[in-house]
PDB file of C-alpha atoms in Angstrom:
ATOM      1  CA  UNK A  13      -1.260 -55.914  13.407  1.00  0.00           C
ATOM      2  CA  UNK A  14      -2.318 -52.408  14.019  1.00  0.00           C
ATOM      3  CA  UNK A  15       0.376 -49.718  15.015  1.00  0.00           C
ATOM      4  CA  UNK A  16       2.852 -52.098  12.546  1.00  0.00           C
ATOM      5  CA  UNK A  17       5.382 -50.158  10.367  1.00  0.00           C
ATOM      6  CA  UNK A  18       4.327 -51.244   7.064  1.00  0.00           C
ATOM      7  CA  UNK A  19       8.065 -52.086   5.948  1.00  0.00           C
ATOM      8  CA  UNK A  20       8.551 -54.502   8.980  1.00  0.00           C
ATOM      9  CA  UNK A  21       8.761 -58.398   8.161  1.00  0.00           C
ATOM     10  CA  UNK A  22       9.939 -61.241   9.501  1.00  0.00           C
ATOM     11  CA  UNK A  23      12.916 -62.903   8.114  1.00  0.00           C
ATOM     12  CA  UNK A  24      14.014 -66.415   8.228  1.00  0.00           C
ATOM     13  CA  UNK A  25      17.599 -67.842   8.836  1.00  0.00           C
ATOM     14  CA  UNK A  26      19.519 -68.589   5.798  1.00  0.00           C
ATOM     15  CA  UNK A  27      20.393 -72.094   4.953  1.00  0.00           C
ATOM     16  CA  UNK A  28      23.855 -73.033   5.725  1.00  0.00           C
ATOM     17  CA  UNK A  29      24.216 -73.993   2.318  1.00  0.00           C
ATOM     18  CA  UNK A  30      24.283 -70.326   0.854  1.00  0.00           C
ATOM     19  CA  UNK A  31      27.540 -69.397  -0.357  1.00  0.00           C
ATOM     20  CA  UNK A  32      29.373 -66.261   0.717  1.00  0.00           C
ATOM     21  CA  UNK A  33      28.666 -64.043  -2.113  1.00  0.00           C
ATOM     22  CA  UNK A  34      24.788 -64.436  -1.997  1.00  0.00           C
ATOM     23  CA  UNK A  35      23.571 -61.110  -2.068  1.00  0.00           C
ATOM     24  CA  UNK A  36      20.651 -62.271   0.260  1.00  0.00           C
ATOM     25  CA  UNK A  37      22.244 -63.468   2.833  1.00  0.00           C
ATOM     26  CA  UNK A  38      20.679 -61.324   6.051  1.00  0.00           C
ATOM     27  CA  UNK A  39      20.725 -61.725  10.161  1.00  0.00           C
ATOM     28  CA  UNK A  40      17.762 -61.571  12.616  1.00  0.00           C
ATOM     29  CA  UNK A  41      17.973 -57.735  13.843  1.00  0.00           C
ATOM     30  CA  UNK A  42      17.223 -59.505  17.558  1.00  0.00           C
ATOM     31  CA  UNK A  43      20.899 -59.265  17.219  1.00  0.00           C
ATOM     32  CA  UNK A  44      21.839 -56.096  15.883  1.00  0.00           C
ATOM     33  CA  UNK A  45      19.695 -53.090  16.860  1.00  0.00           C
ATOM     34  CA  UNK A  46      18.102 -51.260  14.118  1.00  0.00           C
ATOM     35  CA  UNK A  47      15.487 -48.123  14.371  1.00  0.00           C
ATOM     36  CA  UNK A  48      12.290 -49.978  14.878  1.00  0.00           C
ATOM     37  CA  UNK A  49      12.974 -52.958  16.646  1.00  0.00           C
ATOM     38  CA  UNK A  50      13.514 -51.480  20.106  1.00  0.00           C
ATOM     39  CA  UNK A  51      10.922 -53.011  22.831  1.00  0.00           C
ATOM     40  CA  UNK A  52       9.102 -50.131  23.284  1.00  0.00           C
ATOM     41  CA  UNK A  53       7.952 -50.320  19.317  1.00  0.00           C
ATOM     42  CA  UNK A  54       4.261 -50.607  18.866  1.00  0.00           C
ATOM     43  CA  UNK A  55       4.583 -54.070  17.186  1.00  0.00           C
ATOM     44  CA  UNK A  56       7.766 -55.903  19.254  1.00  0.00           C
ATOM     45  CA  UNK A  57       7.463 -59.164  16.384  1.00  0.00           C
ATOM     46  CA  UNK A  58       8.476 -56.431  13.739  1.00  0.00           C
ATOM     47  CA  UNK A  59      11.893 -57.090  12.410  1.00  0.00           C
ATOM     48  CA  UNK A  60      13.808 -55.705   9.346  1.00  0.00           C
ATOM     49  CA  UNK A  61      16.246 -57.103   7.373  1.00  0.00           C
ATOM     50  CA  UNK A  62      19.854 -56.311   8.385  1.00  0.00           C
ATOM     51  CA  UNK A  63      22.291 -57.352   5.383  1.00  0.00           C
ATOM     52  CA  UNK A  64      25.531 -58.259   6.154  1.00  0.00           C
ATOM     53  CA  UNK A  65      29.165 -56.882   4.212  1.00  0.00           C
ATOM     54  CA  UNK A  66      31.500 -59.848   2.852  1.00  0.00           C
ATOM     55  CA  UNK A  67      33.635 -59.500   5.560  1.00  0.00           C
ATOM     56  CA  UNK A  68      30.709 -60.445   7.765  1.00  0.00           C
ATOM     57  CA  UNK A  69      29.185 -63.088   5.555  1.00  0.00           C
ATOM     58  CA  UNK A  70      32.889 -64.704   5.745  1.00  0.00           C
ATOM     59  CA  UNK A  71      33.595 -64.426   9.591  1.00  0.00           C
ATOM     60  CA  UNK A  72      30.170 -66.371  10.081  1.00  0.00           C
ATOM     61  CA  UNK A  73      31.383 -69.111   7.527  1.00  0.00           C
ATOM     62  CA  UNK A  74      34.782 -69.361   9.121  1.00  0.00           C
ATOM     63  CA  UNK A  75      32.990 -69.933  12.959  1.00  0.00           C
ATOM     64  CA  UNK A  76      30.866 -72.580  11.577  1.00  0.00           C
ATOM     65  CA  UNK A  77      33.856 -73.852  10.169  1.00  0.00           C
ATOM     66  CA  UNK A  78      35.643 -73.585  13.555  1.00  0.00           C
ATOM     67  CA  UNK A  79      33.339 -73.731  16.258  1.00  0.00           C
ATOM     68  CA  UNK A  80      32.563 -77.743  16.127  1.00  0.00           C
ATOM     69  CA  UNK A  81      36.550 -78.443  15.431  1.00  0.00           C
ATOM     70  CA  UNK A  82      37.714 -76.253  18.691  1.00  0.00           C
ATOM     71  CA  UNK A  83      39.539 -78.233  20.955  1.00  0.00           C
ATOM     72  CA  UNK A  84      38.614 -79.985  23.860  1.00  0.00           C
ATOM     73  CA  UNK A  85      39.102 -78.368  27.283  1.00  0.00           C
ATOM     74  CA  UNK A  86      40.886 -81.287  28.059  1.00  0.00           C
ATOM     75  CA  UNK A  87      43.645 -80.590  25.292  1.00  0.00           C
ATOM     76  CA  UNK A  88      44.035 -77.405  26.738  1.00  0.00           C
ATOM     77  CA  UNK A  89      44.589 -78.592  29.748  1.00  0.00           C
ATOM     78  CA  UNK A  90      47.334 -80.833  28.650  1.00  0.00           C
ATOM     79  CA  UNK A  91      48.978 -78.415  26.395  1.00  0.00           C
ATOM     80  CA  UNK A  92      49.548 -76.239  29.361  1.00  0.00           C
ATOM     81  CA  UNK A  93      50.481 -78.785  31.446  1.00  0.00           C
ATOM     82  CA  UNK A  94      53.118 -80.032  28.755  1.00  0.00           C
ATOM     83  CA  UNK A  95      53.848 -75.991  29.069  1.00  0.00           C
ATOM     84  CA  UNK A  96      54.619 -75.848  32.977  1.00  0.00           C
ATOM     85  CA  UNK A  97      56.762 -79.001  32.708  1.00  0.00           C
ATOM     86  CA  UNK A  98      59.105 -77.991  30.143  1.00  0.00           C
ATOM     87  CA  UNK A  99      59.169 -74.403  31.505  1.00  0.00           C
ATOM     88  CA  UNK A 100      60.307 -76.081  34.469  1.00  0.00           C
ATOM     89  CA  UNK A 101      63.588 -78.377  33.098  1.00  0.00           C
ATOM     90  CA  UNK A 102      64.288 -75.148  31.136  1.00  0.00           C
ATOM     91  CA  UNK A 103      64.959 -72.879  34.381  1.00  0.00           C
ATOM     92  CA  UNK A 104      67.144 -75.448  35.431  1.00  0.00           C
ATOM     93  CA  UNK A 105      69.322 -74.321  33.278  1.00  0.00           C
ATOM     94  CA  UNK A 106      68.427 -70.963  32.644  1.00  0.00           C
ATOM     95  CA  UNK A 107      66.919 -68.896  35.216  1.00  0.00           C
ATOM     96  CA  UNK A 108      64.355 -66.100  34.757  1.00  0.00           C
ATOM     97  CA  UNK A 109      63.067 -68.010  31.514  1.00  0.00           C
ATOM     98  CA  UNK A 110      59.382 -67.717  29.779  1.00  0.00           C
ATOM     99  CA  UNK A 111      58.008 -69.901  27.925  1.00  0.00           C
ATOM    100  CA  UNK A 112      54.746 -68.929  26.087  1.00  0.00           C
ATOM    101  CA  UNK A 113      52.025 -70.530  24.099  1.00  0.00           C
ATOM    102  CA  UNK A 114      51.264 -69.299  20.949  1.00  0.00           C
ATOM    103  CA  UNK A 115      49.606 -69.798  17.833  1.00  0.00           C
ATOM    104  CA  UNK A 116      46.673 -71.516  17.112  1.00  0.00           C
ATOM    105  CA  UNK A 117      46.188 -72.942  20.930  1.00  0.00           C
ATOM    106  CA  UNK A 118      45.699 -69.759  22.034  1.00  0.00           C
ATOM    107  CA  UNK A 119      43.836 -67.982  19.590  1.00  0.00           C
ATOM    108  CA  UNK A 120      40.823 -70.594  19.340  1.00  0.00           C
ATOM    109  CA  UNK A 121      41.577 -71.661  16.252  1.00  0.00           C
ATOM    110  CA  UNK A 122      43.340 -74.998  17.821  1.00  0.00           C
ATOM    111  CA  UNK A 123      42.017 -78.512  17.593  1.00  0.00           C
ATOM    112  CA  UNK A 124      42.110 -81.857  19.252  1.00  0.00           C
ATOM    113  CA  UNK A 125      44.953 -82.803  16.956  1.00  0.00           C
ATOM    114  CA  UNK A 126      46.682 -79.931  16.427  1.00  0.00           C
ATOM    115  CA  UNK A 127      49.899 -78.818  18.039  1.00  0.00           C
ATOM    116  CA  UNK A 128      51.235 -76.749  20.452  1.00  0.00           C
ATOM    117  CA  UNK A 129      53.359 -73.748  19.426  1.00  0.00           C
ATOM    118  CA  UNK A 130      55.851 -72.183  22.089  1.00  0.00           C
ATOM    119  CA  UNK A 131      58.265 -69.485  22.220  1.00  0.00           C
ATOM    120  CA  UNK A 132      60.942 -69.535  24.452  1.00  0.00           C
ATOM    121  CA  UNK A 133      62.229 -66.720  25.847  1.00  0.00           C
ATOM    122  CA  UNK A 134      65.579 -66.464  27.464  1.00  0.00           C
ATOM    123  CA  UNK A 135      67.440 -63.730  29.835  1.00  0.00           C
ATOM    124  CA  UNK A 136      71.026 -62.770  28.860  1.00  0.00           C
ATOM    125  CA  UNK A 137      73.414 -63.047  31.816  1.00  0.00           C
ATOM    126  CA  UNK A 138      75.931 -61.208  30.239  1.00  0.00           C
TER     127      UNK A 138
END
């Protein structure tokens, strides 16, 4: 491949199976731009290796971890549900209430099984 940079490679996916302080463990630059793998380069199949920091390596692990675990959008939907009907018996009682979701449910760690964390906030009417 003429008009190549002689440094540039292609790199392969690492197995799923590497553990988090391989030294090797690297990312396709398609996904992180690096000097040299722009579209206007002479050889557009060049790639270099990008390694990635701990932190990195262990974000990835924890998404694969996560991602097929998330729950449904129907157990959203029902968490928030069970949210507007208790928020609703609550200001029954006490008007101007919140009621929020929190935790897990809401920051996409949640799963089909797990459960729904409010906090209840309520106005003094002193």
């Amino acid at each position: 491949l003429s008009g190549c940079h002689p440094e540039s490679r292609l790199i392969h996916e690492t197995p799923k199976s590497t553990p988090l302080h391989d030294e090797q463990h690297v990312a396709h630059s398609s996904s992180i731009q690096v000097p040299g793998n722009r579209k206007d380069h002479p050889c557009p199949t060049a790639q270099k290796e990008v390694r990635k920091g701990p932190q990195e390596r262990l974000s990835d692990e924890i998404m694969a971890f996560v991602a097929p675990r998330r729950q449904s959008e129907r157990t959203l939907k029902m968490k928030m549900n069970l949210r507007a009907a208790l928020l609703e018996v609550i200001q029954r009682t006490f008007k101007g209430s919140h009621l929020h979701i929190i935790g897990s449910t809401i920051n996409g760690f949640g799963e089909d099984k797990s459960d729904v964390d409010m906090c209840l906030l309520l106005e003094s009417h002193e």
